Short mmCIF file of C-alpha atoms in Angstrom, two decimals:
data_model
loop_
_atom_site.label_atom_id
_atom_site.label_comp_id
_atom_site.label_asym_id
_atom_site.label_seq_id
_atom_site.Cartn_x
_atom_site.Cartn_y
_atom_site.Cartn_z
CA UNK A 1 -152.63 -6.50 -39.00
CA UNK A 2 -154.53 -7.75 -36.59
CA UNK A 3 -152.89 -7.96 -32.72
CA UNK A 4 -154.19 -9.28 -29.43
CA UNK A 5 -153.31 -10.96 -26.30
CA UNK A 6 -153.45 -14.74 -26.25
CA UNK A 7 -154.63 -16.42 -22.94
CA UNK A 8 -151.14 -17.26 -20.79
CA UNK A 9 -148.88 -15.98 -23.85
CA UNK A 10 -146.52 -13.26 -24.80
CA UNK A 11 -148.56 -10.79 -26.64
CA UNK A 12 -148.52 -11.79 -30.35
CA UNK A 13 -149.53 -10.59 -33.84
CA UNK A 14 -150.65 -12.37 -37.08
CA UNK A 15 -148.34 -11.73 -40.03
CA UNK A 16 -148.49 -13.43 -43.10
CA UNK A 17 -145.82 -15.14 -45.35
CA UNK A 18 -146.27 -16.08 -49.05
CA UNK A 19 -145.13 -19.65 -49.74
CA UNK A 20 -143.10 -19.69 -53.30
CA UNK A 21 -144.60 -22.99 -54.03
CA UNK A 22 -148.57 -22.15 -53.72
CA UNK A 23 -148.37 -18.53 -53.53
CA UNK A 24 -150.75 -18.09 -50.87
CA UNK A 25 -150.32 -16.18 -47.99
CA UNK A 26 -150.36 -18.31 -44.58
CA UNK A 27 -151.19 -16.88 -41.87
CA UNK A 28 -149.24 -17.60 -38.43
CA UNK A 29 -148.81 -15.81 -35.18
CA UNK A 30 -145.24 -14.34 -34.29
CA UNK A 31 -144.04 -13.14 -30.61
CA UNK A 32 -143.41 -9.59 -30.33
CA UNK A 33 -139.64 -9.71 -29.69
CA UNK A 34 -137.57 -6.05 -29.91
CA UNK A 35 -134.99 -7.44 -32.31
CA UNK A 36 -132.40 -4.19 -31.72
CA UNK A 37 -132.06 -0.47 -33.57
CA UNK A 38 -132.61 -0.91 -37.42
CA UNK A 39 -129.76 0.94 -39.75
CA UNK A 40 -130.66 1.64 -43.48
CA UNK A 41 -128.78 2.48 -46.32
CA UNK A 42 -129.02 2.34 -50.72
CA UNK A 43 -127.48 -0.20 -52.83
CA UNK A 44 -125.54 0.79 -55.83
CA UNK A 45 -121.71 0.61 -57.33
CA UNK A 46 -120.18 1.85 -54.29
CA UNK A 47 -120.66 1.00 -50.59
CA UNK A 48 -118.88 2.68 -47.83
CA UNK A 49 -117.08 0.93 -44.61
CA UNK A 50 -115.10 2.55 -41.85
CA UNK A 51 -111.96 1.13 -43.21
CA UNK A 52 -112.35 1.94 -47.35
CA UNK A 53 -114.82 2.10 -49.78
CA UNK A 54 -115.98 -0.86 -52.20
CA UNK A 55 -116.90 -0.51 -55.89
CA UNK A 56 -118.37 -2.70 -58.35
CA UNK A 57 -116.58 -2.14 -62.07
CA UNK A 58 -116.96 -3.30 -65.69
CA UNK A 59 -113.71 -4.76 -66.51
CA UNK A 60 -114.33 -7.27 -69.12
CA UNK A 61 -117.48 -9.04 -70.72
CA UNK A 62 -119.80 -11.83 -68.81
CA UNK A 63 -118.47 -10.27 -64.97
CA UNK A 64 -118.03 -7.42 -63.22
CA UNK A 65 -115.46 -6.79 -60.46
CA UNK A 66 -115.29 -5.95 -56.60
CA UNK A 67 -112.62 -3.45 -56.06
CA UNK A 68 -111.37 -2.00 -52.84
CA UNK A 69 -110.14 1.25 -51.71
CA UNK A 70 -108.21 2.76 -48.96
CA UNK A 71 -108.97 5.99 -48.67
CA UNK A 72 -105.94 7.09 -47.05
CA UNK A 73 -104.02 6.06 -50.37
CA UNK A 74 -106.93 7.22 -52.83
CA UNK A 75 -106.07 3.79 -54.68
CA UNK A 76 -108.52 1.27 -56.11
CA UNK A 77 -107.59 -2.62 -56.01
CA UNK A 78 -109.17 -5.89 -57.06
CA UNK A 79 -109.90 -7.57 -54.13
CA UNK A 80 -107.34 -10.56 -55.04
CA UNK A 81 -103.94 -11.22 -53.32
CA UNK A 82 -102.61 -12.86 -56.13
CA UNK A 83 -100.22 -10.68 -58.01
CA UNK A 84 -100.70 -12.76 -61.16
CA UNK A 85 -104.41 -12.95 -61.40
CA UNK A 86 -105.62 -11.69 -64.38
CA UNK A 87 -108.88 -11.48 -62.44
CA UNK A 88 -111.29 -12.60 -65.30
CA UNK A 89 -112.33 -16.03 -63.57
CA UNK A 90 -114.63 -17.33 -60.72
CA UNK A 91 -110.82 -18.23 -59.50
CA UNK A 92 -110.49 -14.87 -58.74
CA UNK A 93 -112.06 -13.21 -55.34
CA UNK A 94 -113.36 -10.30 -56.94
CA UNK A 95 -114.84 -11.73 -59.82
CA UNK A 96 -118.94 -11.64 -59.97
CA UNK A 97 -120.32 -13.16 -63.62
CA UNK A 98 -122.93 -11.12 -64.68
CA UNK A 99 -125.83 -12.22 -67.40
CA UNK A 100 -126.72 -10.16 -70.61
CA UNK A 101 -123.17 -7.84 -69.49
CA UNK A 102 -125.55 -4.80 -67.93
CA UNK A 103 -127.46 -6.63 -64.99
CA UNK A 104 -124.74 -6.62 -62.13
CA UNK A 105 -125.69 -6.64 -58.85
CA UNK A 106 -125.25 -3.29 -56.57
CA UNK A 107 -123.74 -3.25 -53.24
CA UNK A 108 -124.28 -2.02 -50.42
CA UNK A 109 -122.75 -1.78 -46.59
CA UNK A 110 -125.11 -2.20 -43.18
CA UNK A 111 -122.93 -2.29 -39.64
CA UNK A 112 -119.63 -2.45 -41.98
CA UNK A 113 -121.33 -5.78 -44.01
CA UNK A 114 -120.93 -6.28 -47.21
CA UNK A 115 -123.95 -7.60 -49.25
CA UNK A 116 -124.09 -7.99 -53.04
CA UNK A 117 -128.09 -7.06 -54.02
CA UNK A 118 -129.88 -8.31 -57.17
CA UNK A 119 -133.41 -6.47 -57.26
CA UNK A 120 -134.89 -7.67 -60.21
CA UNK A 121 -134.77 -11.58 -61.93
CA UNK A 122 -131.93 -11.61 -64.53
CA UNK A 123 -132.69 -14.81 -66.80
CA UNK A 124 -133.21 -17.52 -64.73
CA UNK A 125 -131.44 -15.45 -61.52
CA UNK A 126 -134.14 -14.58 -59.08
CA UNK A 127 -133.59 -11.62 -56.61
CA UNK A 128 -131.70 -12.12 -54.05
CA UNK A 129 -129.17 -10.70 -51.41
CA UNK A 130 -125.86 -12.45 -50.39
CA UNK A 131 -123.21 -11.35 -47.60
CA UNK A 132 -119.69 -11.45 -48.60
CA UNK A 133 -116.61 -11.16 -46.92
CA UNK A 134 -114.19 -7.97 -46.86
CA UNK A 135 -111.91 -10.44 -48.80
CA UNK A 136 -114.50 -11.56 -51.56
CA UNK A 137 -113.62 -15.09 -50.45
CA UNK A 138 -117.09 -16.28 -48.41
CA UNK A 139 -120.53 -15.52 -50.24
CA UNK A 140 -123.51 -16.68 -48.20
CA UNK A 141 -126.91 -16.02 -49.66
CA UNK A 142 -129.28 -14.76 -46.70
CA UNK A 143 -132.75 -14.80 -48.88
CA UNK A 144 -133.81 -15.20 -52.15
CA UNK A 145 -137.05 -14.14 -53.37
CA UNK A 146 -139.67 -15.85 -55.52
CA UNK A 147 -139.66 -15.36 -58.97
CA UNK A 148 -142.73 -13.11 -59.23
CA UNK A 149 -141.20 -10.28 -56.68
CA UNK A 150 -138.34 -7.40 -56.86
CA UNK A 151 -137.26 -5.45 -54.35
CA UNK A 152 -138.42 -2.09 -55.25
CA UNK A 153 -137.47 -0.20 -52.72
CA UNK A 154 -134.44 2.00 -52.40
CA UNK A 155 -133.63 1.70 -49.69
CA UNK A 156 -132.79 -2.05 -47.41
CA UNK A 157 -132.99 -1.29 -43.72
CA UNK A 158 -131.78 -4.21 -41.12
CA UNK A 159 -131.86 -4.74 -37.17
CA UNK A 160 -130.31 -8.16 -35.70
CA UNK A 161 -132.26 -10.65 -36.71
CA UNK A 162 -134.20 -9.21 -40.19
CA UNK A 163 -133.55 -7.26 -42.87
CA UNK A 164 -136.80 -5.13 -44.49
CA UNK A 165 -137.33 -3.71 -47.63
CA UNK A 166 -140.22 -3.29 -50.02
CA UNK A 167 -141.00 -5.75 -52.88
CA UNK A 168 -143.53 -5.62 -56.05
CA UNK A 169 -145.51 -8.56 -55.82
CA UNK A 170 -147.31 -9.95 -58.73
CA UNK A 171 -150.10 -12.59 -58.75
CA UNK A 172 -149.50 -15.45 -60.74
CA UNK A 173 -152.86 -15.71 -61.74
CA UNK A 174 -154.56 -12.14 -62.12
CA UNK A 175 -151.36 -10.60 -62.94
CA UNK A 176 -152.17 -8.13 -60.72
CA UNK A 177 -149.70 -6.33 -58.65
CA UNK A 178 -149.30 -4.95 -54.99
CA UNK A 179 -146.31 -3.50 -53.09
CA UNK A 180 -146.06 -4.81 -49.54
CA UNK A 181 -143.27 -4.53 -46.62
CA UNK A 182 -141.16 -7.24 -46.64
CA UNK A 183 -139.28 -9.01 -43.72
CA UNK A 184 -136.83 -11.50 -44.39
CA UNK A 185 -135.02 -13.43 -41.43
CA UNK A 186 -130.77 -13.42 -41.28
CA UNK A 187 -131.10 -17.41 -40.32
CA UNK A 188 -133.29 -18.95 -42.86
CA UNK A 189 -134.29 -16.15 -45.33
CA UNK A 190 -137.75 -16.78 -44.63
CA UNK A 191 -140.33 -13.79 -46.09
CA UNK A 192 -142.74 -12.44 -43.87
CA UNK A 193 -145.15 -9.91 -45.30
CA UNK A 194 -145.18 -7.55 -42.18
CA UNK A 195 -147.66 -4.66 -43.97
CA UNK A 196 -149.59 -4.73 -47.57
CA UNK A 197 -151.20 -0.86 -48.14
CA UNK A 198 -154.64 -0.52 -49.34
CA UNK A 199 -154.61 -2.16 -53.00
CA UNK A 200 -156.91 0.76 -53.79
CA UNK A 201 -155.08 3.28 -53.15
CA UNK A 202 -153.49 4.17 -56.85
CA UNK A 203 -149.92 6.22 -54.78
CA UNK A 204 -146.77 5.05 -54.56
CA UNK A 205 -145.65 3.48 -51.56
CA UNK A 206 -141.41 3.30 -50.97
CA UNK A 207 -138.85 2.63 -47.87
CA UNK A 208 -136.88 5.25 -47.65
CA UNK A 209 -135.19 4.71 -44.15
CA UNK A 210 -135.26 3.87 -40.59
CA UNK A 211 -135.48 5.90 -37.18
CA UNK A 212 -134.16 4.08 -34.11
CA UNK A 213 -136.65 1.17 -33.81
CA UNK A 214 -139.10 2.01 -36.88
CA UNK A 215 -139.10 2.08 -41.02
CA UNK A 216 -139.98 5.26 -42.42
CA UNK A 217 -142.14 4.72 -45.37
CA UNK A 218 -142.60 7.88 -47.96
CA UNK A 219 -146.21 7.84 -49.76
CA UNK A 220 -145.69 9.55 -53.02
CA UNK A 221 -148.36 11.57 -54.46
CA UNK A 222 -150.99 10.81 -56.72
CA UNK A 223 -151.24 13.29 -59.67
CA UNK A 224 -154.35 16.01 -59.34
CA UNK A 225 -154.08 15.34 -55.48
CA UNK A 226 -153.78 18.15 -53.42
CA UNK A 227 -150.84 16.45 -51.29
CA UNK A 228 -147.47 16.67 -51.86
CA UNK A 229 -145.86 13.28 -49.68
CA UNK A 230 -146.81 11.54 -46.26
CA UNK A 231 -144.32 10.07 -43.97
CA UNK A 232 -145.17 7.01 -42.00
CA UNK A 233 -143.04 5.22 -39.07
CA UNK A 234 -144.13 1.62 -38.88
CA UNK A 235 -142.63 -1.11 -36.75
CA UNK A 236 -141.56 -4.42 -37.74
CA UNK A 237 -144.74 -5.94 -36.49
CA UNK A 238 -146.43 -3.96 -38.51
CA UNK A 239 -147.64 -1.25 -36.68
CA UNK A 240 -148.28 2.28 -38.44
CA UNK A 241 -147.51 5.21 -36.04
CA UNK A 242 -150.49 7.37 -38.40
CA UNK A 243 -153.32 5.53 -39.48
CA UNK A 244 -153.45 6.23 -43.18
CA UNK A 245 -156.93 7.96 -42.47
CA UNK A 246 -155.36 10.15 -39.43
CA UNK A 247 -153.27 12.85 -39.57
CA UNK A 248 -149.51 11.69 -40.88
CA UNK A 249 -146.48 12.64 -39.95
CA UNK A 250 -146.04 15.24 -42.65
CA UNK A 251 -148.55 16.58 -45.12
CA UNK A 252 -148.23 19.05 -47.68
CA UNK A 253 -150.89 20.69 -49.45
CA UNK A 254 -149.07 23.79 -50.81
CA UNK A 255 -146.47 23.77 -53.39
CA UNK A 256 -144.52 26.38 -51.61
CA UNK A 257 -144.27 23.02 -48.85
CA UNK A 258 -142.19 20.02 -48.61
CA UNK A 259 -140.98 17.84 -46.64
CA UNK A 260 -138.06 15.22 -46.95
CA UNK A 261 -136.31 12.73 -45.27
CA UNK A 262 -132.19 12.40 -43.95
CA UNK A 263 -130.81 10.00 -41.53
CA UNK A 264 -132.49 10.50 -37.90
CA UNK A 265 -135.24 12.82 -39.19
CA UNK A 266 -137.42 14.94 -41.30
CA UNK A 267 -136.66 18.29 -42.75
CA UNK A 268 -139.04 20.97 -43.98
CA UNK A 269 -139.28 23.76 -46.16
CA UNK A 270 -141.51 26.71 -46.59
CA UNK A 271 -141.86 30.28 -48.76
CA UNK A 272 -143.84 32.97 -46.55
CA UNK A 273 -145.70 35.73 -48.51
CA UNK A 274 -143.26 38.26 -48.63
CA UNK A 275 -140.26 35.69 -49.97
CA UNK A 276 -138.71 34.78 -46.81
CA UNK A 277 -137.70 30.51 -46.79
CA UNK A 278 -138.17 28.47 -43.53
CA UNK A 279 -136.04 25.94 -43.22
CA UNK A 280 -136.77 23.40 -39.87
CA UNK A 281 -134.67 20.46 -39.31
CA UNK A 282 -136.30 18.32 -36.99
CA UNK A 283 -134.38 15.28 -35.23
CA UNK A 284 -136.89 12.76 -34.16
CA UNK A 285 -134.32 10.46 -32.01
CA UNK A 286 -133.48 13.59 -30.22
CA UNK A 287 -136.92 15.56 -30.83
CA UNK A 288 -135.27 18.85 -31.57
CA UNK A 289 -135.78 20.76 -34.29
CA UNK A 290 -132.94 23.24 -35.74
CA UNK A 291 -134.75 26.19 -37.84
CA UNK A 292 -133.17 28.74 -39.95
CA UNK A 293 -134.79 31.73 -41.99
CA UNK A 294 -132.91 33.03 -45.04
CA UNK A 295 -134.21 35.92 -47.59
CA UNK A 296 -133.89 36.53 -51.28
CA UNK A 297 -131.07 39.63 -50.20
CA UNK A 298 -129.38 36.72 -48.09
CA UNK A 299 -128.61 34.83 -50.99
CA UNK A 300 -127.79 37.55 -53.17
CA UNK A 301 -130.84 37.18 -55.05
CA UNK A 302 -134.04 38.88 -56.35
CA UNK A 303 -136.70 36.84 -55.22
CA UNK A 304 -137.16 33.14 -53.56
CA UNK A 305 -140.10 30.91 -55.91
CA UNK A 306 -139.47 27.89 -54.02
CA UNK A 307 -136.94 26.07 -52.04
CA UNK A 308 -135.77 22.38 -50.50
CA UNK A 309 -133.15 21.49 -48.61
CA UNK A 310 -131.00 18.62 -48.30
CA UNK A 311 -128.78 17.18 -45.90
CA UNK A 312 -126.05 14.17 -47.47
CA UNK A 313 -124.35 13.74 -44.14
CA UNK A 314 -125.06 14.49 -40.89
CA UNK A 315 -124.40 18.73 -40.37
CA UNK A 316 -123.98 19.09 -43.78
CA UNK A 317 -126.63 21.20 -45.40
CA UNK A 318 -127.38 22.25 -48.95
CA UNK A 319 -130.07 24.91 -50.04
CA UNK A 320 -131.89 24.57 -53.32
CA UNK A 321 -133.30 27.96 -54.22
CA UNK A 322 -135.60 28.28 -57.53
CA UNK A 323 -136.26 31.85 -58.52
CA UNK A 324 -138.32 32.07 -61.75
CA UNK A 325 -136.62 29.66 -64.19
CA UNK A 326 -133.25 29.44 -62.27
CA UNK A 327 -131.89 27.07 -59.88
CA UNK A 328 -129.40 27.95 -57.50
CA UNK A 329 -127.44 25.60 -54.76
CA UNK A 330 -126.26 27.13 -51.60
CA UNK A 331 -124.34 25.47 -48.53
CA UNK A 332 -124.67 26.17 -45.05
CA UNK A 333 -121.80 26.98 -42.61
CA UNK A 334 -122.97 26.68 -39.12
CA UNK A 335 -120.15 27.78 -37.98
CA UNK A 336 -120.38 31.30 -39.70
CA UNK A 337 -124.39 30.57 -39.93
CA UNK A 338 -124.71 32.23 -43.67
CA UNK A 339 -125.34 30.38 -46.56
CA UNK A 340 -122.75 30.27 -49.60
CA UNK A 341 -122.72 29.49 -53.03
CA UNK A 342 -122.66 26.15 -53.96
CA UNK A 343 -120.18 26.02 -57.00
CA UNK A 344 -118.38 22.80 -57.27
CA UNK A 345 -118.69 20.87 -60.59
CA UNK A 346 -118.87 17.23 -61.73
CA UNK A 347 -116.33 16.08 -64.48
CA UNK A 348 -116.84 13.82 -67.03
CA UNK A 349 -117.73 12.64 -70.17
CA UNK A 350 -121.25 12.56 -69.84
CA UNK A 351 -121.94 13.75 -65.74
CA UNK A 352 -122.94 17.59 -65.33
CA UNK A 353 -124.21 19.57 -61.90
CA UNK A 354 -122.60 19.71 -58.67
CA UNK A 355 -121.02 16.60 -57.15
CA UNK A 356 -123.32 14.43 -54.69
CA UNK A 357 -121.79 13.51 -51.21
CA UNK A 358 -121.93 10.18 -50.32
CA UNK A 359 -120.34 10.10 -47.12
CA UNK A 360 -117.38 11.26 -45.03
CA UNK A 361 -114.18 10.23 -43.65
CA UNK A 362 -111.63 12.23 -41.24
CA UNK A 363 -111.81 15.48 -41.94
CA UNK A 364 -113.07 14.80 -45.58
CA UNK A 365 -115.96 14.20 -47.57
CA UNK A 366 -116.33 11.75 -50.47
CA UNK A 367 -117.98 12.77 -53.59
CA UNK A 368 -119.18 11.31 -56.64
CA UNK A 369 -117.22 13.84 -59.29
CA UNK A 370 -118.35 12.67 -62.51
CA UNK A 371 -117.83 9.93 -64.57
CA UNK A 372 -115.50 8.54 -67.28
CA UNK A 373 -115.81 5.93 -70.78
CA UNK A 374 -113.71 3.30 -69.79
CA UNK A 375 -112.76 0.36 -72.34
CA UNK A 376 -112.76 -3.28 -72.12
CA UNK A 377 -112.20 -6.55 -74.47
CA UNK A 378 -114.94 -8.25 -75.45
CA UNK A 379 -114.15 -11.99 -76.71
CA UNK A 380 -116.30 -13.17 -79.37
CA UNK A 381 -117.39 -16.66 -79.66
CA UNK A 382 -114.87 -17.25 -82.38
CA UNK A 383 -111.99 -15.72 -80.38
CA UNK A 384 -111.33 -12.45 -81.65
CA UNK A 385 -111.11 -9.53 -79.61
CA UNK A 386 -113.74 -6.25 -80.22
CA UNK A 387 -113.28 -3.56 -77.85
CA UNK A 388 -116.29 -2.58 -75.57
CA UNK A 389 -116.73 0.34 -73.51
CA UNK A 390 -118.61 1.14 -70.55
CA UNK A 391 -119.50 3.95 -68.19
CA UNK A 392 -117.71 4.02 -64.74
CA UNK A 393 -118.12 6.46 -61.89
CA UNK A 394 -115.47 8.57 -60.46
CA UNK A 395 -114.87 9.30 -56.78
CA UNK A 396 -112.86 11.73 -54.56
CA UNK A 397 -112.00 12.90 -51.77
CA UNK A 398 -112.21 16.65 -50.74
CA UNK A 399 -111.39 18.74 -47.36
CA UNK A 400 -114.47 19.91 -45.46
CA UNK A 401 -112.69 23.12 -45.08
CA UNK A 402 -112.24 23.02 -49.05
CA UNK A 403 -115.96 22.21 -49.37
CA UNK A 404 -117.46 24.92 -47.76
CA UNK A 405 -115.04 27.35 -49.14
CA UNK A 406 -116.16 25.76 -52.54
CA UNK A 407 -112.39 25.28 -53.83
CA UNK A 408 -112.09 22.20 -56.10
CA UNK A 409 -109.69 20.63 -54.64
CA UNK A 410 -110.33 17.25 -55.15
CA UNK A 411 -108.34 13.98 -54.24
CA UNK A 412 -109.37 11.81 -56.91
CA UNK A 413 -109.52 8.00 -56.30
CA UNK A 414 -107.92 6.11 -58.95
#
């Protein structure tokens, strides 16, 4: 990116845009403006609000369906108010029509707005994202992208006037391919190209998040390297915090090392010689940094190989502990400031491990427990019925105080 002052102007930047049509990038100049704090979150079958959660189900062939849930009641509904819609049309609010009956959108939920996400072209679908209303009623496409792009990024951050995520962009010509920061406007859905890394450079590039004002962009490693990952804050205009040739927010060039990501901040782990884990928790709104220490004996264990640590929801934190072949998961109580097995299980026909968090609510959190093979009718061009099935996701709730005590007392939602 190139930025300078312009004689009697507001200090300006060139960015460039790719026009579907030519697919060439035009270069323009755009104003500086601070367009407000940018939030970030995943798209998938289930986004979170502060009134419910929403799901995205298989319930018949050629759609899928947008289902609500209060989680005070632990129910799931169609979003319909029509007690005698058999919910299987475009009549229907919470009817989406799918192609090839696999390729539904995900959704997702940014400042309690729902968006329906299609990363990849489906057929003759190119990518897109649309905002819909709590009701299903009003769908309003904010940007679709050219056919030669995906959003391959997992994460879609947004401030007030943009949303940002990372797309693969392929030449049309060469066939060649590059993965560039994309920012595409709320009013017109026009795509800026706000940062393209080095073509060169063979890593993987992804968005993994947003701090305040700035995307926080993960560099994966390249294999035979000596790094582990970089972290890089970059502003919508483009600006990297670390030049990639600097020193980066986070390097790791010992196994026993790694850094990750959660909502405001980084978090770090390290093994010292004699087995002893380092955990430091670092806020960078805030700039504080928690730190704990933990030993093999604290754990009840023999010896500490390697460890990371994880942290779903804000003060929750989960220890993963490898020692020799073994994995172990632990979860912190602050409160008592010791470290307790992690022993919850998923359920399901297929699902295995301990459930994931995906967010809280009250005095609960919600977990993905497991999953379940549901059944459907399919209809056959000549009108007969075969039955289908499909894989669907099961959710619950489950007391904080039940968490950390690891009891399995879960409050399925149905």
């Amino acid at each position: 990116m190139i930025n300078g002052l312009l004689s009697g102007c507001a200090p300006s930047e060139t960015v460039s845009m790719r026009n579907e049509a030519s697919d060439n990038l035009i270069q323009f100049h755009s104003n500086s403006v601070d367009h407000g704090s940018i939030v970030a979150t995943t798209y998938g079958t289930v986004a979170l609000t502060d009134k419910g959660a929403y799901f995205i189900e298989q319930h018949g062939a050629g759609f899928v369906s947008l289902m609500y849930s209060d989680f005070s009641t632990q129910r799931k509904f169609f979003v319909c108010s029509n007690p005698s819609c058999a919910h299987n049309t475009d009549a229907c609010p919470s009817y989406i029509p799918i192609q090839m009956d696999y390729a539904h959108p995900g959704i997702m939920s940014l400042n309690n707005q729902l968006y329906f996400v299609q990363a990849d072209q489906v057929g003759e679908t190119h990518p897109y994202v649309i905002a819909v209303s709590e009701d299903g009623l009003n769908r309003q496409q904010i940007f679709q992208l050219p056919s030669s792009w995906c959003i391959s990024s997992p994460y879609i951050c947004k401030d007030n006037d943009y949303f940002y995520f990372f797309a693969e962009i392929v030449d049309s010509e060469s066939g060649d391919s590059r993965t560039s920061l994309i920012q595409a406007s709320v009013d017109n859905g026009e795509l800026i190209e706000v940062f393209n890394f080095n073509s060169e450079d063979s890593a993987q590039y992804a968005l993994v998040g947003a701090v305040d004002r700035q995307l926080m962009v993960v560099r994966y490693p390249i294999i035979g390297e000596s790094e582990e990952y970089k972290y890089y804050l970059i502003t919508p205009h483009g600006n990297i915090s670390n030049e990639l040739s600097k020193e980066p927010l986070y390097v790791s060039n010992n196994h026993d090392i790694l850094a990750q990501l959660y909502s405001n901040g980084t978090l770090s782990t390290s093994v010292t010689k004699n087995g002893t884990a380092n955990l430091a928790i670092k806020d960078l709104t805030k700039d504080e940094e928690f730190l704990v220490n933990v030993t093999a004996s604290d754990l009840g264990l023999d010896k500490i190989n390697s460890v990371f640590m994880r942290i779903p929801v804000p003060d929750c934190y989960i220890l993963v502990v490898y020692d020799n072949q073994s994995m172990h998961e632990f979860v912190y109580d602050k409160t008592a400031k010791e470290f307790r097995p992690y022993t919850l299980e998923k359920h399901g026909d297929y699902a295995s491990g301990s459930p994931d968090i995906i967010g809280e609510w009250e005095h609960y959190f919600i977990l993905c427990t497991g999953d379940r093979n549901t059944k459907f009718d399919l209809y056959s061009a000549d009108g007969t019925i075969d039955a289908s099935d499909t894989i669907q996701i099961t959710y619950a709730l489950i007391s904080k105080d039940d968490f950390y005590a690891c009891i399995e007392n879960y409050l399925p939602i149905k």
